[in-house]
Coordinates of C-alpha atoms in Angstrom, one line a residue:
M1 CA 8.5 31.2 -0.2
N2 CA 8.0 29.0 -3.0
N3 CA 9.8 25.0 -2.7
K4 CA 11.2 24.2 -6.2
I5 CA 11.5 20.4 -7.0
I6 CA 12.4 18.1 -9.8
R7 CA 10.8 15.5 -10.9
K8 CA 12.4 11.8 -12.8
G9 CA 12.0 11.0 -16.4
M10 CA 9.3 9.3 -17.2
F11 CA 9.7 8.9 -21.4
F12 CA 11.9 6.9 -23.8
I13 CA 14.3 7.4 -27.1
P14 CA 13.1 4.2 -28.9
G15 CA 16.2 2.2 -30.5
I16 CA 18.7 2.7 -27.3
F17 CA 19.3 -0.3 -25.9
L18 CA 20.7 0.2 -22.6
L19 CA 23.3 -1.6 -20.9
V20 CA 25.2 -1.4 -17.3
L21 CA 28.7 -0.3 -15.4
V22 CA 30.5 2.2 -13.9
F23 CA 34.4 2.8 -15.7
A24 CA 36.9 5.7 -14.4
T25 CA 38.6 8.6 -16.6
P26 CA 41.0 11.0 -15.3
G27 CA 39.4 14.5 -14.7
I28 CA 41.1 17.6 -13.7
A29 CA 39.0 20.5 -11.5
V30 CA 35.7 18.9 -12.2
D31 CA 34.2 19.2 -8.5
N32 CA 31.4 21.7 -10.4
F33 CA 30.1 18.5 -12.5
I34 CA 30.1 16.1 -9.2
G35 CA 27.0 15.0 -7.9
E36 CA 23.3 14.2 -9.6
W37 CA 21.7 16.1 -12.6
E38 CA 18.3 15.9 -14.3
G39 CA 16.8 17.1 -17.0
A40 CA 16.1 15.7 -20.8
I41 CA 17.5 14.9 -24.4
E42 CA 15.0 17.5 -26.4
I43 CA 14.0 15.2 -29.0
P44 CA 11.4 17.3 -31.3
G45 CA 7.6 16.1 -29.6
S46 CA 9.3 13.2 -27.8
P47 CA 12.0 14.8 -25.1
L48 CA 13.8 11.7 -23.2
E49 CA 14.2 12.8 -19.6
L50 CA 17.2 11.5 -17.6
I51 CA 19.4 11.2 -14.7
V52 CA 23.0 11.6 -14.7
E53 CA 25.5 11.1 -11.6
F54 CA 29.1 12.0 -11.2
Q55 CA 30.8 11.4 -8.6
L56 CA 34.9 11.4 -7.8
E57 CA 36.8 7.6 -7.7
D58 CA 40.3 7.4 -7.0
D59 CA 40.8 10.8 -7.9
K60 CA 39.1 10.1 -11.7
L61 CA 35.7 11.4 -13.0
T62 CA 32.9 8.6 -13.0
G63 CA 29.8 8.9 -14.5
S64 CA 26.3 6.9 -15.1
M65 CA 22.6 7.6 -16.8
D66 CA 19.4 5.9 -15.4
I67 CA 16.4 6.4 -18.1
P68 CA 13.8 5.4 -15.6
A69 CA 10.7 5.1 -18.0
Q70 CA 12.5 2.3 -19.5
G71 CA 13.8 0.4 -16.5
A72 CA 17.7 1.2 -17.6
Y73 CA 20.2 2.2 -14.7
D74 CA 23.5 3.1 -14.1
I75 CA 24.6 3.0 -18.0
N76 CA 28.0 3.3 -18.1
L77 CA 29.8 6.6 -19.3
I78 CA 33.3 7.1 -20.7
I79 CA 34.5 10.6 -19.8
N80 CA 36.9 11.1 -22.5
S81 CA 38.0 15.1 -21.2
V82 CA 36.7 17.0 -18.6
D83 CA 38.0 20.4 -17.6
S84 CA 36.4 22.3 -15.3
K85 CA 33.8 24.5 -17.6
N86 CA 33.6 21.4 -20.3
I87 CA 32.8 17.2 -20.6
E88 CA 32.4 15.3 -23.1
F89 CA 31.7 11.5 -22.8
L90 CA 30.2 8.2 -24.4
L91 CA 27.2 6.1 -23.5
E92 CA 29.6 2.5 -23.8
G93 CA 28.2 -0.3 -25.7
L94 CA 25.5 1.0 -27.0
P95 CA 24.3 1.3 -31.0
G96 CA 25.3 4.3 -32.9
D97 CA 28.1 5.4 -30.5
P98 CA 25.8 7.8 -28.5
A99 CA 27.9 11.1 -26.8
V100 CA 27.3 14.0 -25.6
K101 CA 29.8 17.3 -25.5
A102 CA 28.2 19.7 -22.6
E103 CA 29.6 22.7 -20.5
I104 CA 28.6 23.9 -17.6
S105 CA 27.0 27.7 -16.9
D106 CA 29.4 29.9 -14.8
D107 CA 27.1 29.5 -11.8
G108 CA 27.1 25.6 -11.4
S109 CA 22.9 25.6 -12.7
L110 CA 22.9 23.8 -16.0
I111 CA 24.8 21.8 -18.4
S112 CA 24.0 22.0 -21.5
G113 CA 25.3 21.1 -24.9
D114 CA 24.9 18.3 -27.7
F115 CA 23.6 14.8 -27.7
M116 CA 25.0 12.9 -30.5
Q117 CA 23.9 9.4 -32.0
A118 CA 23.8 7.3 -35.7
G119 CA 24.4 10.9 -37.8
M120 CA 21.2 13.1 -35.4
T121 CA 22.4 15.6 -32.9
F122 CA 19.7 16.7 -30.4
P123 CA 20.0 19.1 -27.5
I124 CA 20.3 18.1 -24.1
E125 CA 20.2 20.4 -20.6
L126 CA 21.2 18.8 -17.1
R127 CA 20.7 20.6 -13.9
P128 CA 21.1 19.8 -10.1
E129 CA 19.1 17.4 -8.7
G130 CA 16.7 19.5 -6.6
L131 CA 15.6 22.3 -8.9
K132 CA 12.4 21.9 -10.7
E133 CA 9.8 23.9 -12.7
V134 CA 6.8 22.5 -10.4
E135 CA 6.3 25.1 -7.4
L136 CA 4.5 24.3 -4.0
N137 CA 3.1 26.4 -2.0
I138 CA 4.9 25.7 1.2
L139 CA 3.5 28.8 3.1
A140 CA 0.3 27.1 2.9
L141 CA 1.0 25.0 5.4
D142 CA 1.9 27.7 8.1
D143 CA -1.7 27.6 9.6
F144 CA -1.8 23.3 9.0
A145 CA -1.5 22.3 12.4
D146 CA -4.3 24.4 13.3
Y147 CA -5.9 23.4 10.8
I148 CA -5.5 19.5 11.6
E149 CA -6.1 20.3 15.5
S150 CA -9.9 21.3 14.6
I151 CA -10.3 18.5 12.5
R152 CA -9.5 16.3 15.2
K153 CA -11.8 17.9 17.5
D154 CA -14.4 18.3 14.8
W155 CA -14.2 14.2 14.6
N156 CA -13.8 13.3 17.9
T157 CA -10.3 11.3 17.5
P158 CA -8.1 10.9 20.6
G159 CA -4.7 11.5 18.0
I160 CA -3.6 12.2 14.9
A161 CA -0.2 12.2 13.2
V162 CA 0.7 13.8 9.9
G163 CA 3.7 13.7 8.1
I164 CA 4.4 15.9 4.1
V165 CA 7.4 15.1 2.4
T166 CA 9.0 16.1 -1.3
D167 CA 11.8 13.7 -3.1
K168 CA 14.5 15.7 -0.7
E169 CA 12.6 17.6 2.2
V170 CA 10.9 17.1 5.1
L171 CA 8.0 19.9 5.1
F172 CA 6.3 18.7 8.1
A173 CA 6.3 16.0 10.7
D174 CA 4.0 16.4 13.5
G175 CA 1.2 15.0 16.2
F176 CA -1.9 16.4 17.4
G177 CA -4.5 14.7 20.7
Y178 CA -3.3 12.2 22.8
L179 CA -2.0 8.3 23.0
D180 CA -5.9 7.5 25.2
L181 CA -8.4 9.4 26.1
D182 CA -6.9 9.5 29.6
E183 CA -4.4 12.1 27.9
S184 CA -1.7 10.4 29.8
Q185 CA 0.5 11.6 27.0
P186 CA 0.6 13.7 23.6
V187 CA 1.1 12.3 20.2
N188 CA 4.1 13.3 18.3
S189 CA 5.8 12.6 15.2
E190 CA 7.2 9.6 16.6
T191 CA 4.5 8.0 18.0
L192 CA 3.3 4.5 16.5
F193 CA 0.5 3.9 15.2
G194 CA -1.3 0.6 13.4
I195 CA -0.8 1.5 9.7
G196 CA -2.9 -1.4 8.4
S197 CA -3.3 -2.2 4.7
T198 CA -0.7 0.4 3.9
T199 CA 1.4 -2.1 4.9
K200 CA 0.4 -3.9 1.2
P201 CA 3.2 -1.6 -0.3
F202 CA 6.1 -2.5 1.5
T203 CA 5.2 -6.1 0.5
T204 CA 5.3 -5.2 -3.1
M205 CA 8.5 -3.2 -2.9
I206 CA 9.9 -6.4 -1.6
L207 CA 8.6 -8.4 -4.5
G208 CA 10.0 -5.4 -7.0
M209 CA 13.3 -5.4 -4.9
L210 CA 13.3 -9.4 -6.4
V211 CA 12.2 -8.8 -9.9
D212 CA 15.5 -6.0 -9.8
E213 CA 17.6 -9.0 -8.6
G214 CA 15.9 -11.7 -11.7
K215 CA 14.7 -13.9 -8.3
L216 CA 11.1 -13.2 -9.4
S217 CA 8.6 -12.3 -12.7
W218 CA 5.4 -10.6 -12.2
D219 CA 4.1 -12.7 -14.6
E220 CA 5.5 -16.2 -13.9
P221 CA 2.6 -18.5 -12.1
I222 CA 3.1 -18.3 -8.5
R223 CA 3.4 -22.2 -8.4
N224 CA 6.8 -21.8 -9.9
Y225 CA 7.5 -20.3 -6.7
I226 CA 5.3 -21.9 -3.7
D227 CA 3.4 -24.8 -3.6
F228 CA 0.2 -23.8 -5.1
R229 CA -2.8 -25.2 -6.1
L230 CA -6.9 -24.8 -5.9
D231 CA -8.8 -28.5 -6.3
N232 CA -11.2 -28.6 -9.2
D233 CA -9.4 -25.6 -10.8
P234 CA -7.1 -25.7 -13.4
I235 CA -7.5 -21.6 -14.3
S236 CA -5.5 -21.2 -10.5
G237 CA -2.4 -22.9 -11.8
Y238 CA -2.5 -19.6 -14.0
I239 CA -2.2 -17.1 -11.0
T240 CA 0.9 -14.7 -11.1
V241 CA 2.5 -12.7 -8.7
R242 CA 0.5 -9.5 -10.5
D243 CA -2.7 -11.4 -10.4
L244 CA -2.7 -11.3 -6.6
V245 CA -0.9 -8.2 -5.7
S246 CA -3.6 -6.1 -8.1
H247 CA -6.7 -8.5 -6.5
R248 CA -7.2 -9.8 -10.1
S249 CA -6.6 -13.7 -8.8
G250 CA -10.4 -13.7 -8.0
L251 CA -9.7 -15.2 -4.4
P252 CA -12.0 -14.7 -1.8
R253 CA -11.3 -12.4 1.1
Y254 CA -12.6 -14.1 3.5
D255 CA -11.4 -11.6 6.4
F256 CA -13.6 -12.7 9.1
T257 CA -11.1 -16.2 9.1
L258 CA -7.8 -13.9 9.0
I259 CA -9.8 -12.0 12.2
F260 CA -11.0 -14.5 14.5
N261 CA -9.2 -17.6 13.6
Q262 CA -5.7 -17.0 15.5
D263 CA -4.3 -20.3 14.9
L264 CA -3.8 -19.7 11.2
T265 CA -0.2 -19.7 10.1
R266 CA 0.9 -19.0 6.6
E267 CA 2.6 -22.4 6.3
G268 CA -0.3 -24.1 7.6
I269 CA -2.4 -21.9 4.7
L270 CA -0.2 -23.0 2.1
E271 CA -0.4 -26.5 3.2
N272 CA -3.9 -26.3 2.8
I273 CA -4.8 -23.6 0.1
R274 CA -5.7 -26.4 -2.2
Y275 CA -9.5 -26.0 -0.1
M276 CA -9.6 -22.6 -1.3
E277 CA -12.4 -21.6 -4.2
R278 CA -12.3 -18.6 -6.5
N279 CA -15.7 -16.8 -6.2
Q280 CA -14.8 -13.9 -8.6
D281 CA -13.8 -14.2 -12.4
F282 CA -9.6 -14.1 -12.9
R283 CA -8.7 -11.6 -14.2
N284 CA -11.8 -10.0 -15.0
S285 CA -12.7 -7.9 -11.5
F286 CA -11.4 -6.0 -8.9
H287 CA -12.2 -8.1 -5.4
Y288 CA -9.9 -6.7 -2.7
G289 CA -8.2 -9.3 -0.4
N290 CA -6.0 -9.8 2.2
Y291 CA -5.5 -13.7 1.5
S292 CA -3.7 -13.0 -1.9
Y293 CA -1.2 -10.7 0.1
I294 CA -0.4 -13.6 2.6
L295 CA 0.6 -15.9 -0.5
A296 CA 2.5 -13.0 -1.9
G297 CA 4.5 -13.2 1.4
L298 CA 4.8 -17.0 1.3
V299 CA 6.6 -16.2 -2.5
I300 CA 9.1 -13.8 -0.8
E301 CA 9.5 -16.2 2.0
E302 CA 10.4 -19.0 -0.5
I303 CA 12.5 -17.1 -2.6
T304 CA 14.6 -14.9 0.2
G305 CA 14.5 -17.7 2.5
M306 CA 13.6 -15.2 5.3
S307 CA 10.6 -14.8 7.0
W308 CA 9.0 -11.8 5.8
E309 CA 8.8 -10.1 8.8
E310 CA 12.8 -10.3 8.2
A311 CA 12.6 -9.3 4.7
V312 CA 10.5 -6.1 5.5
Q313 CA 13.3 -5.4 8.8
D314 CA 16.1 -6.4 6.6
R315 CA 14.9 -4.7 2.7
V316 CA 13.2 -1.3 3.8
F317 CA 13.4 -0.7 8.0
K318 CA 16.9 -1.2 8.1
P319 CA 18.1 0.8 4.7
L320 CA 15.6 3.6 5.3
D321 CA 16.6 4.1 9.2
M322 CA 13.1 3.0 10.1
N323 CA 14.1 1.7 13.3
I324 CA 10.8 2.2 15.6
S325 CA 8.6 1.0 13.2
N326 CA 7.5 -2.9 13.9
L327 CA 5.9 -5.9 12.8
S328 CA 3.7 -7.0 15.5
I329 CA 1.2 -5.9 18.3
Y330 CA 4.0 -8.3 20.9
E331 CA 6.7 -5.8 19.3
L332 CA 4.3 -2.8 19.5
K333 CA 3.7 -3.1 23.2
Q334 CA 7.9 -3.2 24.0
T335 CA 8.1 0.0 23.1
E336 CA 6.8 3.7 25.1
N337 CA 5.0 6.0 22.5
F338 CA 2.3 4.0 21.0
A339 CA -1.3 5.0 20.5
F340 CA -4.2 2.7 21.7
P341 CA -6.9 1.9 19.4
Y342 CA -10.7 3.6 19.1
V343 CA -13.8 2.9 17.9
S344 CA -17.3 4.7 17.3
E345 CA -20.4 3.1 16.4
D346 CA -22.8 6.3 16.9
R347 CA -21.6 8.5 14.2
F348 CA -18.1 9.6 16.1
E349 CA -20.0 11.1 19.0
S350 CA -18.4 8.7 21.6
L351 CA -15.9 6.4 21.6
A352 CA -14.5 3.1 23.0
E353 CA -11.3 1.2 23.6
I354 CA -10.8 -2.3 22.1
D355 CA -7.7 -4.6 22.3
F356 CA -5.0 -4.7 20.3
W357 CA -5.7 -7.6 17.4
E358 CA -2.4 -9.4 16.4
L359 CA -2.9 -10.6 12.2
G360 CA -0.3 -13.0 12.8
A361 CA -0.5 -15.3 9.3
A362 CA -2.0 -12.1 7.5
A363 CA 1.1 -10.0 8.5
P364 CA 2.2 -9.3 4.9
A365 CA -1.5 -7.7 4.2
G366 CA -1.5 -5.5 7.6
S367 CA 0.1 -5.4 10.1
I368 CA 3.5 -2.8 10.1
N369 CA 3.4 -0.1 13.4
S370 CA 5.0 3.2 12.3
N371 CA 5.0 6.9 12.9
V372 CA 5.0 9.8 10.2
D373 CA 8.8 10.2 10.5
E374 CA 9.6 7.1 9.6
M375 CA 6.8 7.1 6.8
N376 CA 8.5 10.1 5.5
N377 CA 11.5 8.3 5.1
W378 CA 9.6 5.6 3.2
M379 CA 7.6 8.0 0.9
Q380 CA 10.9 9.5 -0.2
V381 CA 11.9 6.4 -2.4
Y382 CA 8.8 6.9 -4.3
L383 CA 9.4 10.3 -4.9
N384 CA 13.3 9.5 -5.6
N385 CA 12.3 7.2 -8.2
G386 CA 13.8 4.4 -5.9
R387 CA 16.8 6.2 -4.2
I388 CA 17.6 6.9 -0.9
G389 CA 20.7 8.3 -0.7
N390 CA 23.4 7.3 -3.2
E391 CA 21.7 3.8 -3.1
Q392 CA 19.3 3.1 -5.2
L393 CA 17.2 0.9 -3.2
I394 CA 14.9 -0.4 -5.8
S395 CA 15.0 0.7 -9.3
G396 CA 12.8 3.3 -11.0
G397 CA 11.5 0.2 -13.6
S398 CA 9.6 -1.3 -10.1
I399 CA 8.3 1.9 -9.3
N400 CA 6.8 2.4 -12.3
S401 CA 5.5 -0.5 -12.2
F402 CA 3.9 -0.1 -9.1
F403 CA 2.4 3.0 -10.4
N404 CA 0.7 1.8 -13.3
S405 CA -2.7 0.0 -13.0
A406 CA -3.2 -3.5 -13.5
N407 CA -7.1 -3.7 -12.8
N408 CA -10.0 -1.5 -13.6
I409 CA -12.1 -0.1 -11.2
S410 CA -14.8 1.7 -12.5
S411 CA -16.4 3.2 -9.2
R412 CA -16.2 7.5 -8.1
G413 CA -14.3 7.7 -5.1
M414 CA -15.8 8.4 -1.6
D415 CA -15.6 12.3 -2.5
S416 CA -16.6 14.2 -5.5
Y417 CA -13.1 15.0 -6.8
T418 CA -11.7 11.7 -6.9
D419 CA -12.0 9.6 -9.8
H420 CA -10.6 5.5 -9.4
Y421 CA -9.6 3.9 -12.3
G422 CA -7.6 1.6 -11.1
Y423 CA -5.3 -0.8 -9.0
G424 CA -1.3 -1.0 -9.6
L425 CA 1.2 -3.3 -7.5
G426 CA 0.0 -2.2 -4.1
W427 CA -1.4 0.8 -4.6
F428 CA -4.6 2.1 -6.2
I429 CA -4.7 4.8 -8.7
S430 CA -6.7 7.6 -9.2
S431 CA -7.5 11.1 -11.1
Y432 CA -7.5 13.7 -8.1
R433 CA -8.7 17.5 -9.1
G434 CA -6.7 16.5 -12.5
N435 CA -3.8 15.3 -10.9
F436 CA -1.9 11.9 -11.2
R437 CA -2.3 10.4 -7.2
V438 CA -1.1 6.6 -6.1
N439 CA -2.6 5.9 -2.6
H440 CA -3.3 3.8 -0.1
D441 CA -5.9 3.2 2.7
G442 CA -5.1 1.2 5.7
V443 CA -7.5 0.0 8.6
T444 CA -7.1 -2.5 11.0
M445 CA -8.8 -2.8 14.6
G446 CA -9.0 0.9 16.8
F447 CA -6.3 2.6 13.7
S448 CA -6.9 4.5 9.9
A449 CA -4.1 5.2 8.1
G450 CA -3.2 7.0 4.7
V451 CA -0.8 7.5 2.6
N452 CA -1.1 9.6 -0.8
L453 CA 1.3 10.4 -3.0
I454 CA 1.1 13.3 -5.9
P455 CA 4.5 11.9 -8.2
D456 CA 4.5 14.4 -10.6
K457 CA 4.1 17.2 -8.1
N458 CA 6.7 15.9 -6.2
I459 CA 4.3 15.1 -2.8
G460 CA 4.3 12.6 -0.3
I461 CA 1.6 12.7 2.4
V462 CA 0.8 10.4 5.3
V463 CA -1.8 10.8 8.0
L464 CA -2.0 8.2 10.8
S465 CA -4.9 8.2 13.5
N466 CA -6.0 5.7 16.2
L467 CA -10.1 5.9 15.8
H468 CA -11.4 3.2 13.7
G469 CA -12.6 4.0 10.0
S470 CA -12.1 7.6 10.9
P471 CA -12.4 10.2 7.5
V472 CA -10.1 11.9 8.7
T473 CA -7.3 10.6 7.1
Q474 CA -8.4 11.7 3.8
I475 CA -9.6 15.1 4.6
I476 CA -6.4 15.8 5.7
A477 CA -4.4 14.5 2.9
N478 CA -7.2 16.1 0.9
E479 CA -6.9 20.2 2.3
A480 CA -3.3 19.2 2.5
I481 CA -2.7 18.7 -1.3
D482 CA -5.0 21.6 -1.8
R483 CA -3.2 24.3 -0.4
L484 CA 0.6 22.9 -2.0
L485 CA -1.1 22.9 -5.4
D486 CA -3.0 26.4 -5.0
L487 CA -6.0 24.9 -5.7
E488 CA -9.7 26.0 -5.2
P489 CA -10.8 25.5 -1.4
V490 CA -13.0 22.4 -0.8
Q491 CA -15.1 22.4 3.0
W492 CA -13.7 19.3 3.2
K493 CA -15.2 18.7 6.7
D494 CA -19.1 19.4 5.7
D495 CA -18.4 17.4 2.6
Y496 CA -17.8 14.4 4.8
L497 CA -20.1 15.0 7.2
E498 CA -22.8 15.0 4.3
L499 CA -21.5 11.7 3.3
L500 CA -21.6 10.6 7.2
A501 CA -25.2 11.9 7.8
Q502 CA -26.1 9.3 4.8
Q503 CA -25.4 6.3 6.8
P504 CA -27.6 4.8 9.4
V505 CA -26.7 5.9 12.9
D506 CA -27.3 1.6 13.7
F507 CA -25.3 0.7 10.8
T508 CA -24.4 -3.4 11.0
M509 CA -22.5 -5.2 8.4
S510 CA -24.5 -7.9 7.2
L511 CA -25.7 -9.2 3.3
F512 CA -29.2 -10.0 5.2
D513 CA -32.0 -8.5 3.2
R514 CA -34.6 -7.7 6.1
D515 CA -37.2 -7.9 3.4
K516 CA -37.1 -11.2 2.2
R517 CA -36.7 -12.7 5.4
R518 CA -39.6 -15.6 6.0
E519 CA -41.2 -14.4 9.3
A520 CA -43.0 -17.5 12.0
T521 CA -40.9 -20.6 10.5
L522 CA -38.6 -23.1 12.1
P523 CA -35.2 -24.9 12.1
S524 CA -36.2 -28.4 10.5
H525 CA -34.3 -29.6 13.7
A526 CA -34.2 -29.5 17.6
L527 CA -31.1 -26.6 18.8
E528 CA -29.6 -29.5 20.8
D529 CA -29.5 -31.9 17.3
L530 CA -27.6 -28.4 15.9
T531 CA -25.0 -29.0 18.4
G532 CA -21.6 -30.5 18.3
E533 CA -18.1 -29.6 15.8
Y534 CA -17.8 -28.5 12.3
N535 CA -14.5 -28.4 10.6
H536 CA -13.4 -27.1 7.5
P537 CA -9.6 -28.0 6.4
L538 CA -8.4 -24.6 5.8
Y539 CA -10.7 -22.0 7.4
G540 CA -10.6 -23.8 11.1
T541 CA -13.6 -25.4 13.3
F542 CA -17.2 -23.6 15.0
S543 CA -17.8 -25.3 17.9
V544 CA -22.2 -25.2 18.1
F545 CA -23.5 -25.2 21.7
I546 CA -26.7 -24.3 23.8
D547 CA -26.3 -21.9 26.6
D548 CA -28.9 -20.5 28.7
D549 CA -31.4 -22.0 25.6
R550 CA -29.4 -19.5 23.1
L551 CA -27.6 -21.1 20.5
I552 CA -23.6 -20.2 20.0
A553 CA -20.8 -20.9 17.7
D554 CA -17.3 -20.4 19.2
Y555 CA -14.8 -19.9 16.6
H556 CA -11.5 -20.3 17.8
G557 CA -12.2 -18.5 20.7
T558 CA -15.1 -15.9 19.4
E559 CA -18.4 -16.9 20.0
L560 CA -21.3 -15.5 17.6
E561 CA -24.8 -15.7 19.8
M562 CA -26.7 -17.1 16.4
E563 CA -30.5 -15.9 16.3
H564 CA -33.2 -17.7 14.4
W565 CA -33.6 -15.9 10.9
H566 CA -35.7 -18.3 9.0
Y567 CA -35.9 -22.2 8.5
N568 CA -32.3 -23.6 9.0
V569 CA -30.3 -20.2 8.5
F570 CA -29.4 -18.1 11.7
T571 CA -27.4 -14.9 12.0
G572 CA -24.3 -14.9 13.8
H573 CA -23.6 -12.1 15.5
V574 CA -20.5 -10.8 16.7
D575 CA -19.0 -7.0 17.7
I576 CA -15.6 -6.2 17.1
A577 CA -14.9 -2.7 15.8
G578 CA -18.9 -2.9 14.9
P579 CA -21.1 -5.3 14.8
M580 CA -21.3 -8.0 12.1
E581 CA -24.2 -10.4 11.1
I582 CA -22.7 -14.0 9.5
A583 CA -24.9 -15.6 7.9
M584 CA -24.8 -19.6 8.9
E585 CA -26.7 -22.4 7.5
F586 CA -27.7 -25.8 9.1
K587 CA -28.3 -28.9 6.2
S588 CA -28.9 -32.5 6.6
D589 CA -27.9 -35.5 4.5
L590 CA -30.1 -37.6 3.0
D591 CA -30.7 -40.1 6.2
G592 CA -32.1 -36.8 7.8
E593 CA -28.9 -35.7 10.0
I594 CA -27.2 -32.3 10.2
N595 CA -24.1 -32.8 8.7
Q596 CA -22.9 -29.4 7.5
L597 CA -22.7 -26.2 8.4
D598 CA -22.8 -23.2 5.7
V599 CA -21.2 -19.9 6.6
G600 CA -21.2 -16.9 5.2
L601 CA -17.3 -15.6 5.6
D602 CA -17.5 -12.5 3.3
V603 CA -19.2 -10.1 5.1
F604 CA -18.5 -7.3 3.0
M605 CA -19.2 -8.4 -1.3
T606 CA -20.7 -11.6 -1.3
Q607 CA -22.9 -14.0 -0.4
D608 CA -21.0 -17.2 -0.4
M609 CA -21.2 -19.9 1.8
I610 CA -18.0 -22.4 3.1
R611 CA -19.1 -25.5 3.7
F612 CA -17.4 -27.1 7.3
E613 CA -18.5 -30.6 8.1
R614 CA -19.5 -32.2 11.3

């Protein structure tokens, strides 16, 4: 059976200026009209898609109209006359006296008639919400569970959960595998997983709500909301909320500090943020990072008077019945149905359980734990143009803002069928096999997640797993899209296995170039002279000491074994969810005293070294 679904309008008629209010007028035998209708004013070459809602209030029919592309909602409809067959109404307060005169079909499936404005007349057609020309091949999901289980086994993943929705219907919600390798409890649709950076769209959703309420502007400098400035960097005064959440502010990534310094707090970061230095061009590059979302979370806290966590609970979780989802590892462990985190360092041949990792200060960038049942509710808000039931949780205009690219990304995606061309406000924007897609992946310690939306086809897919860096999230999502849209099958497992084969078995995250290592060199000072505490006002302290003739750097409880590289350069070895090499270089003052340790805090993208002073 094909599922027919209606999509919201995305176009605008120039010259219409929209006002808001709902006003009731008498009506008789109006049951046929009550409900939400979607359609278009058929302007030649540029149809205006819209949403109309009729409801009964105090025995009177009231109406409102939305034009999502313009970000205009709840336009008051003054209903002049209505009976069981015909309706006439005005759009209040607009130039040209716009009006509609229409009738409903005998089967109640179509309202059709004329839209009139400033002497011009155009056809208008509206159909009940839930009926549309987009057809999804729902039957193709009949054996999808078998496919997911085969992928889970092929990629040696302990547990997977998958959810698929349209704007009004849950097409799929199920779990596969187990919470842990002991197979103590099977995964189901209520099992909680860490969703990592898929948290970022939750943060931008709240920001969008604040924009709707007139409390925030995407394009106001963040210094207008929080005490933000960078020393000796006048450009930083122009960084806006849009710059932050689209990764174009030029702020550094430095995940190392967020992962290993559990002493960091959002308040402490804000207090010392002036010591941060941008390491990318402003508004001229895509530089993914989490500090930007910490600052965005601080903006939310300042405007709402709530913590970021309280704002998520109050503004998102509560209205969406996300009653099991939570925002910390502490809360996760209070529940009974949660997956345990795993990593693999040998191309997924063997697995190791790791400790849960509390994100703390970085919560607005990646701390949410959720399940597919509740993520399904969340995805439907986007597919419903911001609505949940009869409530407009967030405006369609804000949804459109999220999905418009604010930052160019020229690189191709992981597979040859995806072109990544931008990042919106909390979402990657891409073309997948000719279809507009918005998505976000999330990887946190021992977990991988992915959310994919095809808004024009009314598809939302979430895949959660408890294996760090696993490609199953995208393999399963791609397969689901292909099936629902009747696209030519792709052997995704084979494609990703080929990509995996190109990676070295002993991969270490490092920016060291081994071909440039200067062999047979020595440090300028004895190891004892290198010991001590090295501090940075924002990023914290490295304590360097000797243990069994080895130099060790302790960073807030995490120990890095320091291997001499050449001259005064060392590499700090640490292994969590995979081995990393951190660049570290000792420097001296004019008197020859070691007074500085420069550390490469960004193991992902740059060789920038940050000064820690003794």
